[in-house]
Tab-separated table of N, CA and C in Angstrom:
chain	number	residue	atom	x	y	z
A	1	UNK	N	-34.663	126.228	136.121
A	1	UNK	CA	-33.977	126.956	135.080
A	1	UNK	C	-34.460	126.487	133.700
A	2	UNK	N	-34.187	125.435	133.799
A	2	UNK	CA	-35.054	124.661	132.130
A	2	UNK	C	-35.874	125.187	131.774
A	3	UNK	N	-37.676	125.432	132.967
A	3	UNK	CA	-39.044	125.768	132.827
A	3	UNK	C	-38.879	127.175	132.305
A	4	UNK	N	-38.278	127.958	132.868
A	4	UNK	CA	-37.907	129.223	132.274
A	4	UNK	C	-36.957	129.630	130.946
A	5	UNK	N	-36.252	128.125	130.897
A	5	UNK	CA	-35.554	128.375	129.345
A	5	UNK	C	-37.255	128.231	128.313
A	6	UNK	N	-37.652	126.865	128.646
A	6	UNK	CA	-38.932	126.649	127.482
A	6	UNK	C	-39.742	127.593	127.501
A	7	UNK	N	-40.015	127.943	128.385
A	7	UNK	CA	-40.650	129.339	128.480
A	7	UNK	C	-40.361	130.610	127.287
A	8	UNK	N	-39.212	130.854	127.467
A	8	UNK	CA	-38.659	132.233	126.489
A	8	UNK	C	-38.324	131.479	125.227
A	9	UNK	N	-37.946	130.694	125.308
A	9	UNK	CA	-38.178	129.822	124.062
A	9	UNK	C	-39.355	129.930	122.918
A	10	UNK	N	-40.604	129.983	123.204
A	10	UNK	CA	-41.779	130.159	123.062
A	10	UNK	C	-42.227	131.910	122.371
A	11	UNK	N	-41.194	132.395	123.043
A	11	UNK	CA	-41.422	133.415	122.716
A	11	UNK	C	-40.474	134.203	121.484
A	12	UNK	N	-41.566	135.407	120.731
A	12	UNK	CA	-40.742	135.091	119.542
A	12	UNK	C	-39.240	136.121	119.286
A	13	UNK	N	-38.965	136.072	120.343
A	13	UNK	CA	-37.658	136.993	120.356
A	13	UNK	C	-37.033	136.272	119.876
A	14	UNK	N	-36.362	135.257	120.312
A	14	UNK	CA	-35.262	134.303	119.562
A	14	UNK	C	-35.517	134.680	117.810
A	15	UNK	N	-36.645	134.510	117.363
A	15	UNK	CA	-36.981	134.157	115.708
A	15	UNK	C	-36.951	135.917	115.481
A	16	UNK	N	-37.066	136.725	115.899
A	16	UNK	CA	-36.617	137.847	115.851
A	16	UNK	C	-35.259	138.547	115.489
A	17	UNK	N	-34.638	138.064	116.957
A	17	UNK	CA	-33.142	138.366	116.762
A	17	UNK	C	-32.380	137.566	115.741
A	18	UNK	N	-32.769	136.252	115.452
A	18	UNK	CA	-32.464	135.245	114.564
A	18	UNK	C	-32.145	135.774	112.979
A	19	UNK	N	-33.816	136.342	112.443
A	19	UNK	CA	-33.651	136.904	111.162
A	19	UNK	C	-33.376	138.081	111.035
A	20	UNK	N	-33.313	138.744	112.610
A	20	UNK	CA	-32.652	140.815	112.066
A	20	UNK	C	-31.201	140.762	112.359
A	21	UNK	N	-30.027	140.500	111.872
A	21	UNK	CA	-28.896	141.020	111.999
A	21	UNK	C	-28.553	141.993	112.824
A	22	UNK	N	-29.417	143.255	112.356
A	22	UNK	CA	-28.900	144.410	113.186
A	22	UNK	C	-29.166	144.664	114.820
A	23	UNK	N	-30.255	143.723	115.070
A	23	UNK	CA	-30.638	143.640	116.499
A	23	UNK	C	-29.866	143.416	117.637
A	24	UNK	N	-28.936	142.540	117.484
A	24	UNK	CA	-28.288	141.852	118.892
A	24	UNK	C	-26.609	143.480	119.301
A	25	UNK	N	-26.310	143.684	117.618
A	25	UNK	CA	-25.414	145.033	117.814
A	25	UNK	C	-26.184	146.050	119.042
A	26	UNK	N	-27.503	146.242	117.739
A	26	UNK	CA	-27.994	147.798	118.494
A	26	UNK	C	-27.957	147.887	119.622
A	27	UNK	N	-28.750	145.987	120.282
A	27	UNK	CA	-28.688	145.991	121.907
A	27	UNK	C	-27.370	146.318	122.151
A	28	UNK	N	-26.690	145.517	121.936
A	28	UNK	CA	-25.318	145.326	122.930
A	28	UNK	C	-24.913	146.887	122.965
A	29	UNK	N	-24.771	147.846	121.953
A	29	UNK	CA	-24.359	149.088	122.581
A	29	UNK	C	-25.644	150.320	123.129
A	30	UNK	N	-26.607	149.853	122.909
A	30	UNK	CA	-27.841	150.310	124.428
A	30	UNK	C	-27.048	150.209	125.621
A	31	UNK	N	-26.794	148.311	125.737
A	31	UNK	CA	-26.511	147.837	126.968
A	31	UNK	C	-25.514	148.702	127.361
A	32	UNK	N	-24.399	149.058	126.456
A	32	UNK	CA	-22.761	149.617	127.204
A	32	UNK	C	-23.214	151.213	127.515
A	33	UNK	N	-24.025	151.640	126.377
A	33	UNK	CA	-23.721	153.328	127.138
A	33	UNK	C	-25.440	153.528	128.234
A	34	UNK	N	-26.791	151.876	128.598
A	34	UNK	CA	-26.956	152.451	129.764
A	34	UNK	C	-26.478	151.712	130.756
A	35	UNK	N	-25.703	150.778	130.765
A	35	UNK	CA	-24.620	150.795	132.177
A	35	UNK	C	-23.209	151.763	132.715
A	36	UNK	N	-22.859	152.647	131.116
A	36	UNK	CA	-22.367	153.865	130.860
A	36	UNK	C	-22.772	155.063	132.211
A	37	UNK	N	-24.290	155.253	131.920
A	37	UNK	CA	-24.815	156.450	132.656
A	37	UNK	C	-25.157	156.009	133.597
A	38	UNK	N	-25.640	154.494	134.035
A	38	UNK	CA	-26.454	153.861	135.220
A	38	UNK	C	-24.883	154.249	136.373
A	39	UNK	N	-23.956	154.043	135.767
A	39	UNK	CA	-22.526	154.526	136.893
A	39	UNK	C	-22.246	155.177	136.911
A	40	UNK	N	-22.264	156.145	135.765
A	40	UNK	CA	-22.437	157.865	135.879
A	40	UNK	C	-22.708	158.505	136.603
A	41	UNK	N	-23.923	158.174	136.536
A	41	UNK	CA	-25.058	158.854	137.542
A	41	UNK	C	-25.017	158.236	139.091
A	42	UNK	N	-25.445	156.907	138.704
A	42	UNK	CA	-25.468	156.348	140.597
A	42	UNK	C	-24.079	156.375	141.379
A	43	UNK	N	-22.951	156.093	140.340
A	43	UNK	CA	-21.363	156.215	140.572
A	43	UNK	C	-21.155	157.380	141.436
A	44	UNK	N	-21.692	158.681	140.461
A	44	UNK	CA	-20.930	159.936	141.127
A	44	UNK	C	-21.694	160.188	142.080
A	45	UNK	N	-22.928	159.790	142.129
A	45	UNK	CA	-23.297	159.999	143.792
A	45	UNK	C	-22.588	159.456	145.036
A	46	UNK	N	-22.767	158.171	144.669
A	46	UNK	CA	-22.150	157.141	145.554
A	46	UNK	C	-20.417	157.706	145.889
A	47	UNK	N	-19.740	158.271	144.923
A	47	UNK	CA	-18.162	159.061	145.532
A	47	UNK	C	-18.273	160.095	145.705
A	48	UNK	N	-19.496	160.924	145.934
A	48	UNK	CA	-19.973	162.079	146.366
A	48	UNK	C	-19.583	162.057	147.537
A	49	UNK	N	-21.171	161.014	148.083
A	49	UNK	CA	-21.316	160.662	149.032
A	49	UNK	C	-20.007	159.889	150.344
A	50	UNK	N	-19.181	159.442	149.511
A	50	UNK	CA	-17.625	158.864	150.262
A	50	UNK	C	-17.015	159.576	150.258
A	51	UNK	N	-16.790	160.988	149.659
A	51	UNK	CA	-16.254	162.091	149.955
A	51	UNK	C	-15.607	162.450	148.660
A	52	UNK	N	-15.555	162.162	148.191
A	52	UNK	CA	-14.680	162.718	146.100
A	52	UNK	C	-15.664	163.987	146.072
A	53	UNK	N	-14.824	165.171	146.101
A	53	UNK	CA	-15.507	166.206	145.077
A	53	UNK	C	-16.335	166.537	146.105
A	54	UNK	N	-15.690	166.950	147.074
A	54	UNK	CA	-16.728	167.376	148.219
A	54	UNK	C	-17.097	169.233	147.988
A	55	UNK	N	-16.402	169.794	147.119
A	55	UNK	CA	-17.031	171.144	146.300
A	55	UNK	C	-18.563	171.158	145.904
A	56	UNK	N	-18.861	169.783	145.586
A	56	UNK	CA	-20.254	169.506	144.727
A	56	UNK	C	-21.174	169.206	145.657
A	57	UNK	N	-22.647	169.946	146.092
A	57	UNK	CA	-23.510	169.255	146.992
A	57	UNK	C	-23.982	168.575	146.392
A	58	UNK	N	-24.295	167.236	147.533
A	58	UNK	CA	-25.047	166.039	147.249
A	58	UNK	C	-26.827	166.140	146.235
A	59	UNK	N	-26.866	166.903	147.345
A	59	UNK	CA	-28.316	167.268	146.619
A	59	UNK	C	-28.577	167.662	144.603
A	60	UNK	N	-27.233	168.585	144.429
A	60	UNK	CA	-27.289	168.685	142.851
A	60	UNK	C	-26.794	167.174	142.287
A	61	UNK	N	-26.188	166.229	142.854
A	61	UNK	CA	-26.497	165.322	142.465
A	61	UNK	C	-27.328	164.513	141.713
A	62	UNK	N	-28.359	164.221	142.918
A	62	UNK	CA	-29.241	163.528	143.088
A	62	UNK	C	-30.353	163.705	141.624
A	63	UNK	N	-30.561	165.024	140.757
A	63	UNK	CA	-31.094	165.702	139.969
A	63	UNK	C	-30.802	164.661	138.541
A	64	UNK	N	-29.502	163.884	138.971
A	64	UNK	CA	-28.896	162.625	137.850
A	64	UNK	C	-29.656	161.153	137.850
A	65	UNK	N	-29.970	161.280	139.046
A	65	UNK	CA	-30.599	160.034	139.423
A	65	UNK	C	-31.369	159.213	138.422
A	66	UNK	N	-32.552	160.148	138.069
A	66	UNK	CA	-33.593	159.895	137.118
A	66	UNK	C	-32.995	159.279	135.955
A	67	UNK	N	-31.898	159.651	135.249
A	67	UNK	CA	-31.283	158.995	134.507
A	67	UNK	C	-30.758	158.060	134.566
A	68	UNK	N	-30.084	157.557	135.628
A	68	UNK	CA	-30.044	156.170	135.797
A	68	UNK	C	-30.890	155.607	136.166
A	69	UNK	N	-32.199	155.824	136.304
A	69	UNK	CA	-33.163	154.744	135.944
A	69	UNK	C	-33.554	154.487	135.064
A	70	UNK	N	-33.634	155.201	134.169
A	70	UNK	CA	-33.943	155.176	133.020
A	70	UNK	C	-33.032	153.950	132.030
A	71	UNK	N	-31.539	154.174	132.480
A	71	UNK	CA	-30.465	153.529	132.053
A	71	UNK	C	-30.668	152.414	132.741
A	72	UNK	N	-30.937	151.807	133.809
A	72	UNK	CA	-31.350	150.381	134.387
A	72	UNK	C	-32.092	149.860	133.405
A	73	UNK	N	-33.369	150.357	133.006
A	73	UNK	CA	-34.520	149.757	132.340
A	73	UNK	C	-33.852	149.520	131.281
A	74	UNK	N	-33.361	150.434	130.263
A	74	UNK	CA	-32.591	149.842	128.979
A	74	UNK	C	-31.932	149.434	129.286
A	75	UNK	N	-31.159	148.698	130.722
A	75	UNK	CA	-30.222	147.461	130.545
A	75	UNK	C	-31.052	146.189	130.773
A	76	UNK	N	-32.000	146.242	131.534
A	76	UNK	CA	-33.074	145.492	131.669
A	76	UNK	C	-33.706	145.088	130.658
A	77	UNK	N	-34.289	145.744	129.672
A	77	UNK	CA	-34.593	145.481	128.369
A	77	UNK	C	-33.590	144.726	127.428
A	78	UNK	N	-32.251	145.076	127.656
A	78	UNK	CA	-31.434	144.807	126.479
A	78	UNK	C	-30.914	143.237	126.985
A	79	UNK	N	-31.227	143.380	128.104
A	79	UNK	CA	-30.356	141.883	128.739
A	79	UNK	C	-31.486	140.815	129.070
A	80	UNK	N	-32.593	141.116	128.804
A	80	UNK	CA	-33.619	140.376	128.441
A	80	UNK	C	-33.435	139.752	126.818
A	81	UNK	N	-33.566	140.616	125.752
A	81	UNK	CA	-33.333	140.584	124.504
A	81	UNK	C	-32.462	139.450	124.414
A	82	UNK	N	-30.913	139.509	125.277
A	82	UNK	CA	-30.283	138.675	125.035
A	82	UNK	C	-30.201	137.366	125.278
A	83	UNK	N	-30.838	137.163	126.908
A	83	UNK	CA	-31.301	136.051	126.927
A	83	UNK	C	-32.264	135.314	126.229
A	84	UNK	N	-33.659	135.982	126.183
A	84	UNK	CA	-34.489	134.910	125.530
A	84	UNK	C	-34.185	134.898	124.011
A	85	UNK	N	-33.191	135.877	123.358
A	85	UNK	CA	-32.907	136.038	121.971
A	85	UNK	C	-31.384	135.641	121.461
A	86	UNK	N	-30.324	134.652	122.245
A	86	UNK	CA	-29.946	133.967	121.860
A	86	UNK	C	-30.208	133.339	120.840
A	87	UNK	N	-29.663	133.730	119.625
A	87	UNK	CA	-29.501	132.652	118.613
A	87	UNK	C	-28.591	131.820	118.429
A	88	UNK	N	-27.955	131.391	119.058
A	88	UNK	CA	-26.323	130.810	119.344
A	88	UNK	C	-26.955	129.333	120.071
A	89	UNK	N	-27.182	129.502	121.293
A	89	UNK	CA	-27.586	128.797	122.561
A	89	UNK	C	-28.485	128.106	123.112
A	90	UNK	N	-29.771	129.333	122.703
A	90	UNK	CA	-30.855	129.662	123.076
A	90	UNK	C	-30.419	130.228	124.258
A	91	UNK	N	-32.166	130.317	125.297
A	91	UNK	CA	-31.932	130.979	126.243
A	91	UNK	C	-30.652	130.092	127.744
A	92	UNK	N	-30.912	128.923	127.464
A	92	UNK	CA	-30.275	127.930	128.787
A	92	UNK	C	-29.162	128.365	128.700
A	93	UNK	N	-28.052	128.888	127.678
A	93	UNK	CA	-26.624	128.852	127.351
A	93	UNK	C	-26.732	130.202	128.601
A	94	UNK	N	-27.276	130.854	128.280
A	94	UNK	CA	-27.005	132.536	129.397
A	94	UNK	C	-27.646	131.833	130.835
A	95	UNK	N	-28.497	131.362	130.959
A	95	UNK	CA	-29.067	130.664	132.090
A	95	UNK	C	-28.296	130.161	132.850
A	96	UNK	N	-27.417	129.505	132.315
A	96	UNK	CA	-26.749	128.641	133.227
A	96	UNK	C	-25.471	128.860	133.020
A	97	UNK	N	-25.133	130.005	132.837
A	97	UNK	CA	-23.706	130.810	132.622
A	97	UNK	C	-23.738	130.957	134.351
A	98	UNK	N	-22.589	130.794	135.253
A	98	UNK	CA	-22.412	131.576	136.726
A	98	UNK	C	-21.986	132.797	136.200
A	99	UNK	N	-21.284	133.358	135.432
A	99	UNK	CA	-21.277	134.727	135.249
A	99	UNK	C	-21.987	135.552	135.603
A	100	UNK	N	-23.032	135.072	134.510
A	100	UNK	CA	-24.327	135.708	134.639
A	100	UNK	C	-24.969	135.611	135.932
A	101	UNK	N	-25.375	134.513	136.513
A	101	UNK	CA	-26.159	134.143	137.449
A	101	UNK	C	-25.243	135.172	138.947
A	102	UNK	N	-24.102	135.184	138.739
A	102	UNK	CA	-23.266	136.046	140.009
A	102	UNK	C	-23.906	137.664	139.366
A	103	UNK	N	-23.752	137.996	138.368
A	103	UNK	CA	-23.738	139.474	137.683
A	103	UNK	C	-25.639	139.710	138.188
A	104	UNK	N	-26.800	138.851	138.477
A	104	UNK	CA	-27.762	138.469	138.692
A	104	UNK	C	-27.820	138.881	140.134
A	105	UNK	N	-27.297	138.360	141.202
A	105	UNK	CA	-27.220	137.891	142.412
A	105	UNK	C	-26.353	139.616	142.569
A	106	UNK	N	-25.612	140.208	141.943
A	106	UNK	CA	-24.968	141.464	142.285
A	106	UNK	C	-25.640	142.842	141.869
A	107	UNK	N	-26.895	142.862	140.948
A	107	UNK	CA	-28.262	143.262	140.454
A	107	UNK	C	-29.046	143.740	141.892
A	108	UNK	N	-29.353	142.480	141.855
A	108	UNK	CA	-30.171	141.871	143.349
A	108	UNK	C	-29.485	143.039	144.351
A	109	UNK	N	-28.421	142.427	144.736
A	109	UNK	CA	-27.521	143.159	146.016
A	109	UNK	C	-27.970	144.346	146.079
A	110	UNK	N	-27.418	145.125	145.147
A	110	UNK	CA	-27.775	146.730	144.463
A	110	UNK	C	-29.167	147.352	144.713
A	111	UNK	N	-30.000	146.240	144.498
A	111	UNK	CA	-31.503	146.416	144.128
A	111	UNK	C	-31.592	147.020	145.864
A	112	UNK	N	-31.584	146.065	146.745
A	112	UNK	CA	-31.799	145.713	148.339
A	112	UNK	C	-30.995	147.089	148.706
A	113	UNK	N	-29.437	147.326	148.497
A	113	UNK	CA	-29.055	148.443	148.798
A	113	UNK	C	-29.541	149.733	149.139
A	114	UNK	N	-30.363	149.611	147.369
A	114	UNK	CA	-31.093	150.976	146.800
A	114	UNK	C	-32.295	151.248	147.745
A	115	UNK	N	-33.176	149.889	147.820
A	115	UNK	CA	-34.991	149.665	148.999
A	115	UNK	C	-33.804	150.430	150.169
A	116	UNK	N	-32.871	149.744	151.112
A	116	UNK	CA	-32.336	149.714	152.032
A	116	UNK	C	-32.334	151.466	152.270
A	117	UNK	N	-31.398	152.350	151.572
A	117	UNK	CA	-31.475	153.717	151.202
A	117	UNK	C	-32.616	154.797	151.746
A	118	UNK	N	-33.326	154.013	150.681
A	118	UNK	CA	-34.845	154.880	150.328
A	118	UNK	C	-35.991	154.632	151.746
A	119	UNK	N	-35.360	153.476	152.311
A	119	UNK	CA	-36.888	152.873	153.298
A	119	UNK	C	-36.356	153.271	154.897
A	120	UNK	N	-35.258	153.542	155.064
A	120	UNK	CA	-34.506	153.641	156.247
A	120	UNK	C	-34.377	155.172	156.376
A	121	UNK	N	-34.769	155.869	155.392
A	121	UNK	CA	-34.450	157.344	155.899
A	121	UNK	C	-32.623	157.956	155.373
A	122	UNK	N	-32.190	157.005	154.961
A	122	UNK	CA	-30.941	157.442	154.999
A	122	UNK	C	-30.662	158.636	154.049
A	123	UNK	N	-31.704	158.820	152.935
A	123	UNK	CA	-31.569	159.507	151.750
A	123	UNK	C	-31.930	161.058	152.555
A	124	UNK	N	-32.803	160.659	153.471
A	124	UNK	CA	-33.293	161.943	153.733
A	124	UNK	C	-31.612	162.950	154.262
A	125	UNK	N	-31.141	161.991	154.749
A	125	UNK	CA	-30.005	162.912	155.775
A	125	UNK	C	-28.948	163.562	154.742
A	126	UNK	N	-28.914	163.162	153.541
A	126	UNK	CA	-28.302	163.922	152.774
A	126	UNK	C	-28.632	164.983	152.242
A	127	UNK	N	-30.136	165.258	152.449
A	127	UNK	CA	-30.892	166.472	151.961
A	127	UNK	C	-29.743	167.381	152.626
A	128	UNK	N	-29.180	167.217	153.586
A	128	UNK	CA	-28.641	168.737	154.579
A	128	UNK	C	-27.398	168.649	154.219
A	129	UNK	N	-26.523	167.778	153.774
A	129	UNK	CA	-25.586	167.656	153.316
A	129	UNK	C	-24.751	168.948	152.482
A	130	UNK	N	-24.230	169.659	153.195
A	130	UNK	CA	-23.915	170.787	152.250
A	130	UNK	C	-22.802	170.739	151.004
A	131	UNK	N	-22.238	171.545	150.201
A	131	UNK	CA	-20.770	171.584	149.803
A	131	UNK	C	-19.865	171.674	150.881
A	132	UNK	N	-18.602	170.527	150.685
A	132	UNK	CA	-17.672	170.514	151.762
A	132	UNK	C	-18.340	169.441	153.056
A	133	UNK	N	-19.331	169.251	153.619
A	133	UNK	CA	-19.964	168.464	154.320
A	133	UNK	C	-19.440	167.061	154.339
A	134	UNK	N	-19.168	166.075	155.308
A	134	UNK	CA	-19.319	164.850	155.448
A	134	UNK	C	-20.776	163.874	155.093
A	135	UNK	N	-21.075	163.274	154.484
A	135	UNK	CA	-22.041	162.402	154.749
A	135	UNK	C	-21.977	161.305	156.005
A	136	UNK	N	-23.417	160.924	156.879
A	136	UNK	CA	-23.555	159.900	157.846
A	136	UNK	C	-22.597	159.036	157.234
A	137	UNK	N	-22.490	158.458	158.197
A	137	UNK	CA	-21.323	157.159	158.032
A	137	UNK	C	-22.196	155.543	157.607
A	138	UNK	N	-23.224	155.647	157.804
A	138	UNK	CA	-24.811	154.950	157.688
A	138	UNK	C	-25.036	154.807	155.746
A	139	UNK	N	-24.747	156.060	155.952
A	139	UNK	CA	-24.822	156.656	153.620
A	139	UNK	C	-23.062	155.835	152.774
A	140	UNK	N	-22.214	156.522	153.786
A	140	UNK	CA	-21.367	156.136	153.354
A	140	UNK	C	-21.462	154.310	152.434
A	141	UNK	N	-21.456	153.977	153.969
A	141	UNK	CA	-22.009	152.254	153.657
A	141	UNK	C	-22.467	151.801	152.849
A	142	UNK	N	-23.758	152.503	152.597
A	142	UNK	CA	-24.702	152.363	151.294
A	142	UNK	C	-23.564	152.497	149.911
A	143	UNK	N	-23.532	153.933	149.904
A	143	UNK	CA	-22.738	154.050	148.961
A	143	UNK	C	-21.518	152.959	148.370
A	144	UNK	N	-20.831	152.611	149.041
A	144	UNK	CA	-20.019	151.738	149.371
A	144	UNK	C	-20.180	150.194	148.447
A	145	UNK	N	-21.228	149.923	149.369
A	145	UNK	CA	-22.003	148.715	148.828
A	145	UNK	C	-22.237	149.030	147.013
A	146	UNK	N	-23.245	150.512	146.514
A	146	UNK	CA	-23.605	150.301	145.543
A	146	UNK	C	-22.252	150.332	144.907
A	147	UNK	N	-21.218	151.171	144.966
A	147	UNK	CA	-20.406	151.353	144.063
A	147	UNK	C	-19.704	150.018	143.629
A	148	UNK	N	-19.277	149.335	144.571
A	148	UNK	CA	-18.776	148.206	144.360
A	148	UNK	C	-19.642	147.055	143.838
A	149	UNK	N	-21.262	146.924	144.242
A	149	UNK	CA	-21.504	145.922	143.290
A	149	UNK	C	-22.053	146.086	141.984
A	150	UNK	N	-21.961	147.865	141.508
A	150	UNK	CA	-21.906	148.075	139.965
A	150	UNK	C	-20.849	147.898	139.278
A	151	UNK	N	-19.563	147.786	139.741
A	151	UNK	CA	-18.770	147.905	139.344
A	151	UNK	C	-18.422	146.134	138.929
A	152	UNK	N	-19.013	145.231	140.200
A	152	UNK	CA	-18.791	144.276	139.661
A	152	UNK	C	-19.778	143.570	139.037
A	153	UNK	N	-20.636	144.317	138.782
A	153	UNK	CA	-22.260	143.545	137.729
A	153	UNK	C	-21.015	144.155	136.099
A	154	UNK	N	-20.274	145.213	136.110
A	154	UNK	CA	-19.765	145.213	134.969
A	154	UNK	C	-19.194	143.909	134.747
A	155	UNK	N	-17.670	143.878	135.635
A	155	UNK	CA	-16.927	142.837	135.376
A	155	UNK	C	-17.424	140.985	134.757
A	156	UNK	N	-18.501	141.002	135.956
A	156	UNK	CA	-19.700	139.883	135.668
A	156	UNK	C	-19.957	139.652	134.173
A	157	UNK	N	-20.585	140.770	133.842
A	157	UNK	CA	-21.349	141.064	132.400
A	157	UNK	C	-20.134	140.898	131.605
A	158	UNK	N	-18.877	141.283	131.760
A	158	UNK	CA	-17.669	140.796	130.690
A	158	UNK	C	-17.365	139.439	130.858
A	159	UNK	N	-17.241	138.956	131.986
A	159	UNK	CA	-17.172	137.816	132.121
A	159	UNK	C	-18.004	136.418	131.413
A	160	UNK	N	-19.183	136.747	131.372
A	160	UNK	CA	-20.396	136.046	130.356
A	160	UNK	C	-19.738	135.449	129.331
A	161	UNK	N	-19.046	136.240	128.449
A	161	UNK	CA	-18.442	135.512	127.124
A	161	UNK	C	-17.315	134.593	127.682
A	162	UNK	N	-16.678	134.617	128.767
A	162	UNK	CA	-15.738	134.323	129.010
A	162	UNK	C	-15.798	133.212	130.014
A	163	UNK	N	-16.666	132.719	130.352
A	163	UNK	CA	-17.096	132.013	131.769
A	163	UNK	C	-16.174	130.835	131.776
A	164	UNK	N	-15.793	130.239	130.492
A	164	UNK	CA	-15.397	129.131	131.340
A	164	UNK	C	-13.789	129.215	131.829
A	165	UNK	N	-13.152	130.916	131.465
A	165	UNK	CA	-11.616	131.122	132.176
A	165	UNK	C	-12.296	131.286	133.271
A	166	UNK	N	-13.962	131.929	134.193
A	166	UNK	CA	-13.880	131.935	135.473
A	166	UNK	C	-14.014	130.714	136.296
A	167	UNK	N	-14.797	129.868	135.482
A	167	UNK	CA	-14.985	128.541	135.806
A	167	UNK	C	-13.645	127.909	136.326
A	168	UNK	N	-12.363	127.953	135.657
A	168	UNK	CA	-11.350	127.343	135.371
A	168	UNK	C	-10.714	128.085	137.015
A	169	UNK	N	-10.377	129.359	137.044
A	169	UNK	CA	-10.012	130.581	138.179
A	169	UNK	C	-10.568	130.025	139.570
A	170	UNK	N	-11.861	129.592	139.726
A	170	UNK	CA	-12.523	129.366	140.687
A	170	UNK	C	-12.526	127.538	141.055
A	171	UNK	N	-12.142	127.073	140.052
A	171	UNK	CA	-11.260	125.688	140.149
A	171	UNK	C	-12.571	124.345	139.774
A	172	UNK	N	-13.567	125.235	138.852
A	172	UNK	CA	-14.753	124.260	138.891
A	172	UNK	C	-14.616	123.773	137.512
């Protein structure tokens, strides 16, 4: 963790965010409205897919998708910014936050979910999925999984400022 703090250290984001004021704002509300659409979009599939709003086929869905990738990357971008552009901390203070490092590890989860999805065929079976239709019980799962660990990469990500009431909660 250190090698990777000196690392971004080095780099000149910190001295960036340091002398622009307006930088660490602009990110932070990038960050909120693309984790905004990243649940928007992957959200309403995912309660599509569990059955909410079974009027709506899956497939017109899916047409949202693209946008939440898009919205990943600008959270990806913006939560980079923040780490190596700590001016407070530097980068080790977010490093070695468990907040973060759980909100990290629930990223991850999501990530594997998403491969899991796409590599298994499961996406395909929703192609037939009509209005009114059940989804496999196989999708469901998926779904399942993503909804819940976006929901808690949010909580995570609030948690960050707050780590040491989770620290305290979790009895460490």
């Amino acid at each position: 963790m250190e090698a990777l703090s000196d690392f971004l250290i080095t780099l000149p984001i910190g001295d960036f965010v340091a002398t622009h004021d307006w930088v660490w704002p602009i990110c932070e509300t990038l960050h909120f409205f693309g984790m905004c659409v990243l649940l928007g979009t992957v959200g309403a599939v995912d309660l599509r897919v569990l059955g909410v709003a079974k009027g709506i086929p899956i497939s017109l869905l899916d047409k949202f998708i693209p946008l939440g990738v898009i919205a990943f990357f600008v959270n990806m971008i913006t939560g980079f910014i923040f780490i190596a552009g700590n001016p407070v901390g530097g980068p080790m203070e977010y490093l070695s936050n468990l907040s973060l490092q759980i909100k990290m590890v629930l990223v991850l989860i999501a990530g594997i979910n998403l491969l899991v999805f796409y590599t298994t065929g499961i996406h395909r079976s929703l192609e037939t999925v009509p209005a009114e239709g059940n989804a496999p019980g196989r999708a469901k799962a998926i779904a399942a999984v993503s909804l819940g660990a976006w929901i808690m990469v949010i909580v995570m990500g609030r948690f960050i400022m707050y780590n040491d009431t989770l620290l305290y909660a979790l009895g460490l």
